[in-house]
CSV table of C-alpha atoms in Angstrom, one decimal:
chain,number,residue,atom,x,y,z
A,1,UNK,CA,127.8,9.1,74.9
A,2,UNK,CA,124.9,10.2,72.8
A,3,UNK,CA,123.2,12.3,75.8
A,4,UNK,CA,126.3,13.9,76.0
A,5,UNK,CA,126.7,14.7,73.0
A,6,UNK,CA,123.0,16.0,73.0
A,7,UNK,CA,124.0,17.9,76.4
A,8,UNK,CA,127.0,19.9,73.9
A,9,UNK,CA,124.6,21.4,70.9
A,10,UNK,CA,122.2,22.3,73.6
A,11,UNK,CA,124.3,24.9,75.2
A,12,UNK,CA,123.1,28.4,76.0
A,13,UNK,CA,124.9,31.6,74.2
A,14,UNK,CA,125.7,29.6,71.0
A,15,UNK,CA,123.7,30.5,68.0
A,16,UNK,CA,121.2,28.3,66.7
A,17,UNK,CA,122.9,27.3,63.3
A,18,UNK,CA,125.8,25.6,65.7
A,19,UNK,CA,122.8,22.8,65.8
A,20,UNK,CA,122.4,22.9,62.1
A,21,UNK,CA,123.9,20.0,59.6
A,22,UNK,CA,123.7,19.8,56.3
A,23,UNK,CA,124.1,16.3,54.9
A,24,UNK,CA,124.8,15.6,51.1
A,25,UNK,CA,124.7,12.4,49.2
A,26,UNK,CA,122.7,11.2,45.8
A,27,UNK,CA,121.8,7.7,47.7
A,28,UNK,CA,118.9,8.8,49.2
A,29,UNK,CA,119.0,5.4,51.7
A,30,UNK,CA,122.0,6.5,52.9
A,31,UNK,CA,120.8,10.1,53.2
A,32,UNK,CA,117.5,9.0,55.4
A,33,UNK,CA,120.1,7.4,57.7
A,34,UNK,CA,122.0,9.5,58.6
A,35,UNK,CA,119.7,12.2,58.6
A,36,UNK,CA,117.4,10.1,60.9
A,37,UNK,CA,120.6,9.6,63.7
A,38,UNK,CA,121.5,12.9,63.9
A,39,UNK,CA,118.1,14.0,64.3
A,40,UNK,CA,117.9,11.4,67.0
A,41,UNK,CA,121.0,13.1,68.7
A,42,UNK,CA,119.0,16.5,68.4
A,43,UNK,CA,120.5,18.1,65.7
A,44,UNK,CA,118.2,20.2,62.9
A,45,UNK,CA,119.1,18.4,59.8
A,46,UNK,CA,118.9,19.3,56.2
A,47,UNK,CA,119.5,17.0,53.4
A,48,UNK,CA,120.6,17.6,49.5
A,49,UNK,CA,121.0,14.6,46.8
A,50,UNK,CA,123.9,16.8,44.7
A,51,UNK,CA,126.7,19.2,45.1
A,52,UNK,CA,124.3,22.0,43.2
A,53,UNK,CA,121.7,21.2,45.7
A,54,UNK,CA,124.0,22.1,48.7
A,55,UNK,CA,125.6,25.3,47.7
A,56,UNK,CA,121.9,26.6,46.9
A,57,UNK,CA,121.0,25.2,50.7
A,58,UNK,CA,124.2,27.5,52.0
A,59,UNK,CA,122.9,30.6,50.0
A,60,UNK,CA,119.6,30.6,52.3
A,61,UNK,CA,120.9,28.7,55.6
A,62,UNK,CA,124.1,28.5,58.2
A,63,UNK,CA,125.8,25.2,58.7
A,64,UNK,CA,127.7,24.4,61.8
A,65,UNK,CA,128.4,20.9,59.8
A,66,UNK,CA,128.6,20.2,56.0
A,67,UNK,CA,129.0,16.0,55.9
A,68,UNK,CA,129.3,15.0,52.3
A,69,UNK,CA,129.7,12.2,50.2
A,70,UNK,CA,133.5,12.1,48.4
A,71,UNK,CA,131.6,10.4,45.0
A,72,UNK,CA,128.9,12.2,43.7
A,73,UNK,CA,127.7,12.7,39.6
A,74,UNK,CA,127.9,16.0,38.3
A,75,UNK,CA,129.6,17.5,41.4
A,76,UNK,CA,132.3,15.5,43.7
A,77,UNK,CA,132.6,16.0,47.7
A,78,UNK,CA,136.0,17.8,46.6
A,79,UNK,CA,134.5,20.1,44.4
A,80,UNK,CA,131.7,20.8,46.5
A,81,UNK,CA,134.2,21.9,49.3
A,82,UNK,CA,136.6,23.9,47.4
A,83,UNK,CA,133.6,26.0,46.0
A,84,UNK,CA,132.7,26.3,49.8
A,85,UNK,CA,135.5,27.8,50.9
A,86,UNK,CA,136.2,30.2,48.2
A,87,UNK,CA,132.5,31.4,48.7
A,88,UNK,CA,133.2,31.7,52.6
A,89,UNK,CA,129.7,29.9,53.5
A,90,UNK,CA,130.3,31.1,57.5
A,91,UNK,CA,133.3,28.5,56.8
A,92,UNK,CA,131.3,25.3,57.9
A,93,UNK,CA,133.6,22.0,59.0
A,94,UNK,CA,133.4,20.1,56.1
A,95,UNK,CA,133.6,16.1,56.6
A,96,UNK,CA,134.4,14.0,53.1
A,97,UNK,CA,132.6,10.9,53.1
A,98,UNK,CA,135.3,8.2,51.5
A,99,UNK,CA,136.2,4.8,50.6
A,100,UNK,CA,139.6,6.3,49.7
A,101,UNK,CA,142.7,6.0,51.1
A,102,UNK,CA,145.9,7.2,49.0
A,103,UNK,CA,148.5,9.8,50.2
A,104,UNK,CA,147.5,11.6,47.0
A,105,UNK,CA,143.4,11.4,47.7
A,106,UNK,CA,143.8,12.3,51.4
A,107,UNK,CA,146.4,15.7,50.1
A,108,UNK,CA,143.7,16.6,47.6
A,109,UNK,CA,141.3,16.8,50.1
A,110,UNK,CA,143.4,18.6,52.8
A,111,UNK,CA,143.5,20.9,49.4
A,112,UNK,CA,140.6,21.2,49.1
A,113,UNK,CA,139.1,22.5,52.9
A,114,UNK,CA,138.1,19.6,54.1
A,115,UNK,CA,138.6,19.4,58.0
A,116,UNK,CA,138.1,15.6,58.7
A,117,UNK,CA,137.7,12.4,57.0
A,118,UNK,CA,135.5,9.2,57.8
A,119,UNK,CA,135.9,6.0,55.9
A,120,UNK,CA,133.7,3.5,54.2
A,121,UNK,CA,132.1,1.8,56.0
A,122,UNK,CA,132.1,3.6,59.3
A,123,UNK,CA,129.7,2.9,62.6
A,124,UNK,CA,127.9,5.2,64.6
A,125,UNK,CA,130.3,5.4,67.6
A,126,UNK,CA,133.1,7.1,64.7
A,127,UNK,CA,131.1,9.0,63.3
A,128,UNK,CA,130.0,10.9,66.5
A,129,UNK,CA,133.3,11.2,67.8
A,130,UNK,CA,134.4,13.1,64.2
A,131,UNK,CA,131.0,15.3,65.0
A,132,UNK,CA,131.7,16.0,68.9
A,133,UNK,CA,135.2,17.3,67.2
A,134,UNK,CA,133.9,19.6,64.7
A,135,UNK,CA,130.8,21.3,67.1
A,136,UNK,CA,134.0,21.4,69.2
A,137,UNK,CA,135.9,23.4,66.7
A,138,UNK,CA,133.1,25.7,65.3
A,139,UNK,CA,132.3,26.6,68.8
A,140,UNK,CA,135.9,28.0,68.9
A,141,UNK,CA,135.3,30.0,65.6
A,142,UNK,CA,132.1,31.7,67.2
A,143,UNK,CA,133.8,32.3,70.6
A,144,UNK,CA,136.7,34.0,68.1
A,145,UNK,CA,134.0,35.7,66.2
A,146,UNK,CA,132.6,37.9,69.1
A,147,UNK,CA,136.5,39.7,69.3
A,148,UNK,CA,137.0,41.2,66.9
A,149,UNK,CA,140.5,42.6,67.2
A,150,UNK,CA,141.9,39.3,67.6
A,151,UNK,CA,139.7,37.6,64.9
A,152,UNK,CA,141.3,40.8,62.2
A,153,UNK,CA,144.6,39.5,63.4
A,154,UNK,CA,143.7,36.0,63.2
A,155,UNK,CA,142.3,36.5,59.7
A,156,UNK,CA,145.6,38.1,58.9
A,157,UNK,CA,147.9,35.8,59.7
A,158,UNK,CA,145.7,33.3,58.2
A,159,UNK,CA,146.2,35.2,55.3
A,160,UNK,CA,149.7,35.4,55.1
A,161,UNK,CA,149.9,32.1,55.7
A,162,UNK,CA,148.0,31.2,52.9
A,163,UNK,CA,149.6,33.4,50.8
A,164,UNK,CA,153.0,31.5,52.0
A,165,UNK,CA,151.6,28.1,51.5
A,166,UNK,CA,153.3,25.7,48.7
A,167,UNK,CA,150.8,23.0,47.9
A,168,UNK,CA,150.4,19.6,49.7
A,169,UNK,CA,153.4,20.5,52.4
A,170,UNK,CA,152.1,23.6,53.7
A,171,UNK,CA,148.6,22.4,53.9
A,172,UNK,CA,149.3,19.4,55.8
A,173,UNK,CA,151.6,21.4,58.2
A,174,UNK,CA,148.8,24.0,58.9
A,175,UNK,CA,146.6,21.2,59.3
A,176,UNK,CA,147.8,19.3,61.7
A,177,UNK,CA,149.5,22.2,63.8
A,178,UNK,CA,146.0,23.4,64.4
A,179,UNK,CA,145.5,20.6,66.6
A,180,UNK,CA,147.9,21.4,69.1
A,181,UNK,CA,146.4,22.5,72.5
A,182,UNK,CA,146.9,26.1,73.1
A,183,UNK,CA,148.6,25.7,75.9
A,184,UNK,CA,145.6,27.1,78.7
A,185,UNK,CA,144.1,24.2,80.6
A,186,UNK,CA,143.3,26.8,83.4
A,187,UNK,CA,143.6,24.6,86.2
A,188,UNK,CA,144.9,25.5,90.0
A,189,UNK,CA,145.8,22.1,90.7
A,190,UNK,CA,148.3,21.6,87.1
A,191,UNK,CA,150.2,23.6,84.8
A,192,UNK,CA,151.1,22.1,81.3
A,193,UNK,CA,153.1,23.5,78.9
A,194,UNK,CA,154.0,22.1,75.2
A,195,UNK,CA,156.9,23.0,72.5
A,196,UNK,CA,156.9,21.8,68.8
A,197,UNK,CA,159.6,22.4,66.1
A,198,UNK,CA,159.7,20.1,63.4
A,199,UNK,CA,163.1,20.3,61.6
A,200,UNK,CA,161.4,20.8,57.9
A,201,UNK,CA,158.0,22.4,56.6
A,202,UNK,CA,156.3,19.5,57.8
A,203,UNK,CA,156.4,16.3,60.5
A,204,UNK,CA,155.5,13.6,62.9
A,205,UNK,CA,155.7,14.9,66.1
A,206,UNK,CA,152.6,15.8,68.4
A,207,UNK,CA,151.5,16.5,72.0
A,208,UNK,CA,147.6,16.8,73.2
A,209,UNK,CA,146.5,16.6,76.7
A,210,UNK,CA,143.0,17.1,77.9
A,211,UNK,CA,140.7,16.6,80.4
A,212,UNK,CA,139.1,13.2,81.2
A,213,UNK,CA,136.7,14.1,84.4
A,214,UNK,CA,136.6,16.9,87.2
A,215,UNK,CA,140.0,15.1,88.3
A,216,UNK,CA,142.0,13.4,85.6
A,217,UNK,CA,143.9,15.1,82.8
A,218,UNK,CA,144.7,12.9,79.8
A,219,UNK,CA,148.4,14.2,78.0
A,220,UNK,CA,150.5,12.1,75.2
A,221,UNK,CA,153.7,13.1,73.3
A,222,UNK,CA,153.6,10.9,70.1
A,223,UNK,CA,156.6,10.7,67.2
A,224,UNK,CA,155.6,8.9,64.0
A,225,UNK,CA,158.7,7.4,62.5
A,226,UNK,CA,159.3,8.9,58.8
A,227,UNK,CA,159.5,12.6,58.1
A,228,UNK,CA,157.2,14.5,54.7
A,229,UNK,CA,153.6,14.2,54.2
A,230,UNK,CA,153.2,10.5,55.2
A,231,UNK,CA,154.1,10.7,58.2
A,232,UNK,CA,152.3,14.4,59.1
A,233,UNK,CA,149.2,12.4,56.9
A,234,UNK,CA,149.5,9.8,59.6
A,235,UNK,CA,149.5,12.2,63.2
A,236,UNK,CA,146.6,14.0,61.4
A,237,UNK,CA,144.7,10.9,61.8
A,238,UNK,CA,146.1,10.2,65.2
A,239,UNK,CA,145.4,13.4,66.6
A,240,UNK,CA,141.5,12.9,65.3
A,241,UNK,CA,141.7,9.4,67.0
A,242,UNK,CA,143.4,10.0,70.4
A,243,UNK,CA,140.5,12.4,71.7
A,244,UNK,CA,138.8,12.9,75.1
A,245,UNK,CA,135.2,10.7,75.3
A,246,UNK,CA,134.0,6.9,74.5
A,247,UNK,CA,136.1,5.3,72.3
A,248,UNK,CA,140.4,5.1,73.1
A,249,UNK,CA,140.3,7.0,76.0
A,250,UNK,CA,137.0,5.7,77.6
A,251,UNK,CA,134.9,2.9,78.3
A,252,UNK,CA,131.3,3.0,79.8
A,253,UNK,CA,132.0,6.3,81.0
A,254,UNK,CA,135.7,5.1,83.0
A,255,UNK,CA,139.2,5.8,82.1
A,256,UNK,CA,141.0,3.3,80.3
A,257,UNK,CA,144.4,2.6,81.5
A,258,UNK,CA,147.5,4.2,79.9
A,259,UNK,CA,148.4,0.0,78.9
A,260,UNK,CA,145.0,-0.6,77.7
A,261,UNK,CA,145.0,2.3,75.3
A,262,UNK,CA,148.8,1.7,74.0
A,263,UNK,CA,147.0,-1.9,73.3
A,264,UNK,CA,143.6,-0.5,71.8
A,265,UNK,CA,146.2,1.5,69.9
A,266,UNK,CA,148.9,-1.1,68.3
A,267,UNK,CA,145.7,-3.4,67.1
A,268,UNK,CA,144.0,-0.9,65.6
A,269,UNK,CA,147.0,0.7,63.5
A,270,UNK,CA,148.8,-2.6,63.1
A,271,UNK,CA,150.4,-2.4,59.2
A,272,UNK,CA,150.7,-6.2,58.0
A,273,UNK,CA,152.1,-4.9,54.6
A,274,UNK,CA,155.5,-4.8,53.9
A,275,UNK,CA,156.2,-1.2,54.6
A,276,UNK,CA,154.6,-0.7,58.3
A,277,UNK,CA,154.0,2.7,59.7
A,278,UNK,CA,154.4,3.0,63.1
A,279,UNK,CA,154.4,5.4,65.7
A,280,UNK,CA,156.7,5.9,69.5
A,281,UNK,CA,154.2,7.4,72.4
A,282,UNK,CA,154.3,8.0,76.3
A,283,UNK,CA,150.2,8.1,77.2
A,284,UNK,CA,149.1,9.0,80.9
A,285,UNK,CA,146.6,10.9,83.4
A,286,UNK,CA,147.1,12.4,86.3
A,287,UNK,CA,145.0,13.0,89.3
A,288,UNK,CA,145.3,16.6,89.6
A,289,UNK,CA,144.3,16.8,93.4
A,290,UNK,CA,146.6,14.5,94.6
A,291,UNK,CA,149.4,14.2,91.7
A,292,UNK,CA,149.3,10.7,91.3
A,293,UNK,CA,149.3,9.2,87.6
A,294,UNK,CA,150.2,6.7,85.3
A,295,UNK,CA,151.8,6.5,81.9
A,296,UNK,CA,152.7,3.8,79.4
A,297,UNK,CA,155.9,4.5,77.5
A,298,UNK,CA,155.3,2.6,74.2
A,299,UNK,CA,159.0,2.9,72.2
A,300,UNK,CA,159.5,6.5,73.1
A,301,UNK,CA,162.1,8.0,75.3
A,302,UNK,CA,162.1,7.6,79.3
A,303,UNK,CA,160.1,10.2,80.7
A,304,UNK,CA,162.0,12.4,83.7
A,305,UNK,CA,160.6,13.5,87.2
A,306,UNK,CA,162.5,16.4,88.3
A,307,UNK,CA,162.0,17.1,92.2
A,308,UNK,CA,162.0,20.3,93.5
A,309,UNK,CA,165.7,19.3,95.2
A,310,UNK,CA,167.4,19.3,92.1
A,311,UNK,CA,167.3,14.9,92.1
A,312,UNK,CA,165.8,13.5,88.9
A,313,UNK,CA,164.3,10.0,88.1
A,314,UNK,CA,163.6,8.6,84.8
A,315,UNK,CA,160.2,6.4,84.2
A,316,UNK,CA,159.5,3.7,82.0
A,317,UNK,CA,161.6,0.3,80.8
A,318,UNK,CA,161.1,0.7,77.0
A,319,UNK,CA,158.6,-0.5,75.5
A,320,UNK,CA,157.3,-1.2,71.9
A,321,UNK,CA,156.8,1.0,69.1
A,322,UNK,CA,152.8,1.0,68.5
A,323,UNK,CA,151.9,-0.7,65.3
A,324,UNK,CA,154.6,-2.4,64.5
A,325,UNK,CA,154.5,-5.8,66.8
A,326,UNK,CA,151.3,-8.1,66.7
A,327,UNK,CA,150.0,-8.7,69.9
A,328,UNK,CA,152.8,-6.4,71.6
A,329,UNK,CA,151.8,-6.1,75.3
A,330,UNK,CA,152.5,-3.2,77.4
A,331,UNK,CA,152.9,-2.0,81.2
A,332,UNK,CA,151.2,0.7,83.3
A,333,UNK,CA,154.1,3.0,85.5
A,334,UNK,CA,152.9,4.5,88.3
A,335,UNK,CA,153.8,7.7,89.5
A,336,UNK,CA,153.4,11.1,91.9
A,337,UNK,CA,154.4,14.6,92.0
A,338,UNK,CA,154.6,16.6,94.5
A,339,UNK,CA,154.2,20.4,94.6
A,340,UNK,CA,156.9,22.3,92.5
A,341,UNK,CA,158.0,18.8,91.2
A,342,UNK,CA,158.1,18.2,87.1
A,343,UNK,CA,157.4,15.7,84.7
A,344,UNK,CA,158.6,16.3,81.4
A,345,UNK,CA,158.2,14.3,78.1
A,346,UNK,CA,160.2,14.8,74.5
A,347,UNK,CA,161.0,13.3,71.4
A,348,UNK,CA,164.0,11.2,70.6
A,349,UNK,CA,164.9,14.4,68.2
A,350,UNK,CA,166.4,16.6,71.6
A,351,UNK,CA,168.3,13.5,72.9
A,352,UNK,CA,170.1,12.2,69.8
A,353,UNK,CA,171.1,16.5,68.7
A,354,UNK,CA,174.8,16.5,67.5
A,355,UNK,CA,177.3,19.0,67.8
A,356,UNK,CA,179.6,19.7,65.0
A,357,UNK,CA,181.7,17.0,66.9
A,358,UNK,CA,178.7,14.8,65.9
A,359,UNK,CA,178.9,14.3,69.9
A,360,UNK,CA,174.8,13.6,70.9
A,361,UNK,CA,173.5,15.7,73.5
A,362,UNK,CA,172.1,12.6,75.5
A,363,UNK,CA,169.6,11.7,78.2
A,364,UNK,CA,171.6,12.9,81.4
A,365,UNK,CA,172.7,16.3,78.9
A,366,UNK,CA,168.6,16.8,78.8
A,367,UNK,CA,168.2,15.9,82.5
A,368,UNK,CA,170.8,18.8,83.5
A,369,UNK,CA,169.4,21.2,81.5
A,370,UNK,CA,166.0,20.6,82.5
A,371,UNK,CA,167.4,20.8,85.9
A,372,UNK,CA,169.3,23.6,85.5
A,373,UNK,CA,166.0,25.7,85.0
A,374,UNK,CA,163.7,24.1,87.9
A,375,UNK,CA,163.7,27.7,89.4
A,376,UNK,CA,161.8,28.8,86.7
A,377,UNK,CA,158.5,29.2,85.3
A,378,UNK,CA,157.4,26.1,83.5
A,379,UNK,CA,157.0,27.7,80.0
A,380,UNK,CA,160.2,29.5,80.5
A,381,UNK,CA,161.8,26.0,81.3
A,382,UNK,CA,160.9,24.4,78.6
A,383,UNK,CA,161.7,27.0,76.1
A,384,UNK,CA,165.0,27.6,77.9
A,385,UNK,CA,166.1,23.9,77.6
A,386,UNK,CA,165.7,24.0,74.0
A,387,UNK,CA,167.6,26.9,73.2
A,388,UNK,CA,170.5,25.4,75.1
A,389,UNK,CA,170.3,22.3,73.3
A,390,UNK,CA,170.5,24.4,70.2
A,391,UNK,CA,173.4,26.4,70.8
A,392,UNK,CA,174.8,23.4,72.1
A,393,UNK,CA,174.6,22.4,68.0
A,394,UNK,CA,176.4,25.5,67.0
A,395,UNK,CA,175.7,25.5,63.1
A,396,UNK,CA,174.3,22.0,62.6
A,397,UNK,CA,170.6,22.4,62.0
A,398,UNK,CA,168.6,19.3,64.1
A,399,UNK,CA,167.8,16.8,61.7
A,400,UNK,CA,164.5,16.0,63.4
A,401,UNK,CA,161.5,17.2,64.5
A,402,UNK,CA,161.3,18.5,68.7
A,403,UNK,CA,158.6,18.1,70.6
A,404,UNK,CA,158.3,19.1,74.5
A,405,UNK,CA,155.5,18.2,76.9
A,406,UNK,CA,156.1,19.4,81.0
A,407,UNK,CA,153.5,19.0,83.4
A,408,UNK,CA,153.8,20.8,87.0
A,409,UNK,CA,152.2,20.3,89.7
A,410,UNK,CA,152.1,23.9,91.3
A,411,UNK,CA,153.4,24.6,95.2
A,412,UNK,CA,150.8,26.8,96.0
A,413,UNK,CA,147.2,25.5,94.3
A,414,UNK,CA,144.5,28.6,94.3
């Protein structure tokens, strides 16, 4: 993992402070650490012992990377980043360093700028996976940077969206839809296509898909039971955990299975206080050049396989919410689609839609729409499906959040 993470920051056309971190913290062991294994992984690093110390460093230098400590005297980690975003230092991604772990502590630093958290203490393995995601991200911002048109619009809705923002709630819901794939994996073989509407300013609903090799695609649909900031606080950290490379997804450079990661998954966010949080998902890959796949469906709803003939299946037998049961096991379900053929995911939200009857739209009232739209474009199918559902409703607003993921695997393949 650590060459190829070395391989990423030494990629051609990328300017050189995209290599550049800046790490802050007064302990000047903990300092030399860190600065010595990211120097290791071929980054230039530059250290500072105080907030004071940093800013002047981003007067004279560019930062791909600002990873600081939360605690600090005279200057705190939050203080540091809220005074480096209002001075617009190239708009680094700013980790905060934390042993904290309080809805409140987590909002104020959402509040703040910060991009990504790491908690005390933390070993190498997380802390590279949190780095691969941020030279991920300012790699976007420079690609963004060199159009300018779209970057003056992208600034402008930023903008406005700031301007519309109300605290904690607005914050967390820019966040975390940030995360969301934008919908261009580019690839002949598959077409994927993703639709989120959470029923208030914020939610728990989420989609990601990704690829794993030159074959596989990774996808998931995830709904984390609750609704408000703890439960968008919670898909945050899910959507920084359930990422491509060693760790959930891999092992010693091989795919874990779909089972294997719902496992990996339910120990690691396991809640043994009274009041668990806990999350439904379907996880799979797919082969792209031959269609086959497997998914786990882990508490969620059955996925559906829509043939080209207008006959639908439904996969999965259930399954266990993740985090909730110690020990839970779950299964591995196979499947294949053929050219033109569908598979489509969704939260429980779409199903359980009421009329003004309070009659619920149901499974086989999804399959049928779904159907009813196999003619066209995946994108159009998806959107399509949910605008039925909701005129279906009439005047009752859906009282949770929607999520849609369809993949598609094309009849003719360039």
């Amino acid at each position: 993992m650590q060459n190829a993470i070395k391989q990423e920051i030494q990629q051609d056309n990328v300017p050189d402070y995209i290599k550049r971190v800046l790490v802050v913290d007064d302990s000047q062991p903990e300092k030399f650490r860190l600065t010595a294994m990211l120097k290791k992984l071929g980054y230039e690093v530059i250290g500072a012992s105080n907030g004071k110390e940093a800013l002047e460093l981003l007067h004279k230098n560019q930062f791909s990377v600002v990873l600081s400590d939360w605690v600090m005297p005279e200057m705190t980690g939050i203080e540091l980043c809220r005074q480096v975003r209002e001075k617009e230092f190239n708009n680094p991604y700013f980790i905060l360093v934390t042993g904290r772990d309080t809805t409140a502590d987590l909002v104020a630093g959402m509040e703040s700028g910060a991009d990504d958290f790491i908690a005390k203490p933390f070993n190498g393995e997380e802390l590279l996976v949190r780095l691969k995601a941020g030279q991920r991200t300012i790699e976007m911002r420079h690609k963004l940077e060199s159009q300018s048109v779209e970057l003056t619009k992208h600034i402008e809705r930023q903008e406005k969206l700031a301007e519309q923002s109300k605290k904690d709630l607005q914050m967390a819901s820019e966040i975390l839809t940030d995360h969301l794939p934008e919908n261009s994996l580019n690839q002949p073989d598959l077409n994927i296509f993703g639709f989120l509407k959470s029923a208030s300013d914020i939610g728990g609903d989420f989609y990601n898909y990704f690829k794993l090799d030159d074959n596989h695609v990774g996808f998931y649909a995830l709904d984390v039971v609750g609704h408000g900031v703890p439960a968008a606080l919670f898909a945050f950290m899910l959507a920084r955990t359930i990422v491509p490379g060693e760790g959930v997804l891999m092992h010693n450079n091989r795919i874990t299975r779909p089972s294997e990661v719902a496992r990996s998954l339910n120990d690691r966010f396991l809640n043994k206080s009274s009041t668990p949080q806990y999350f439904t998902m379907t996880y799979g890959v797919i082969n792209m050049k031959t269609g086959k796949g497997q998914l786990c469906q882990a508490g969620s709803p059955y996925a559906i396989v829509a043939n080209t003939d207008g006959t639908s299946s439904r996969l999965g037998d259930g399954g266990y919410p993740i985090g909730l049961i110690p020990g839970a096991d779950y299964e591995d379900i196979s499947f294949e689609l053929s050219p033109g053929s569908r598979l489509l995911l969704y939260s429980d939200g779409l199903i359980e839609a009421e009329n003004q009857n309070h009659k619920q739209f149901g499974f086989e009232g999804l399959v049928k729409v779904f159907n009813l739209n196999k003619d066209r474009s995946l994108n159009t199918a998806v959107q399509m499906s949910y605008d039925i559902i909701k005129r279906w409703c009439g005047k009752n607003d859906m009282a949770d959040d929607i999520s849609m993921l369809a993949l598609e695997v094309p009849v003719n393949k360039n």
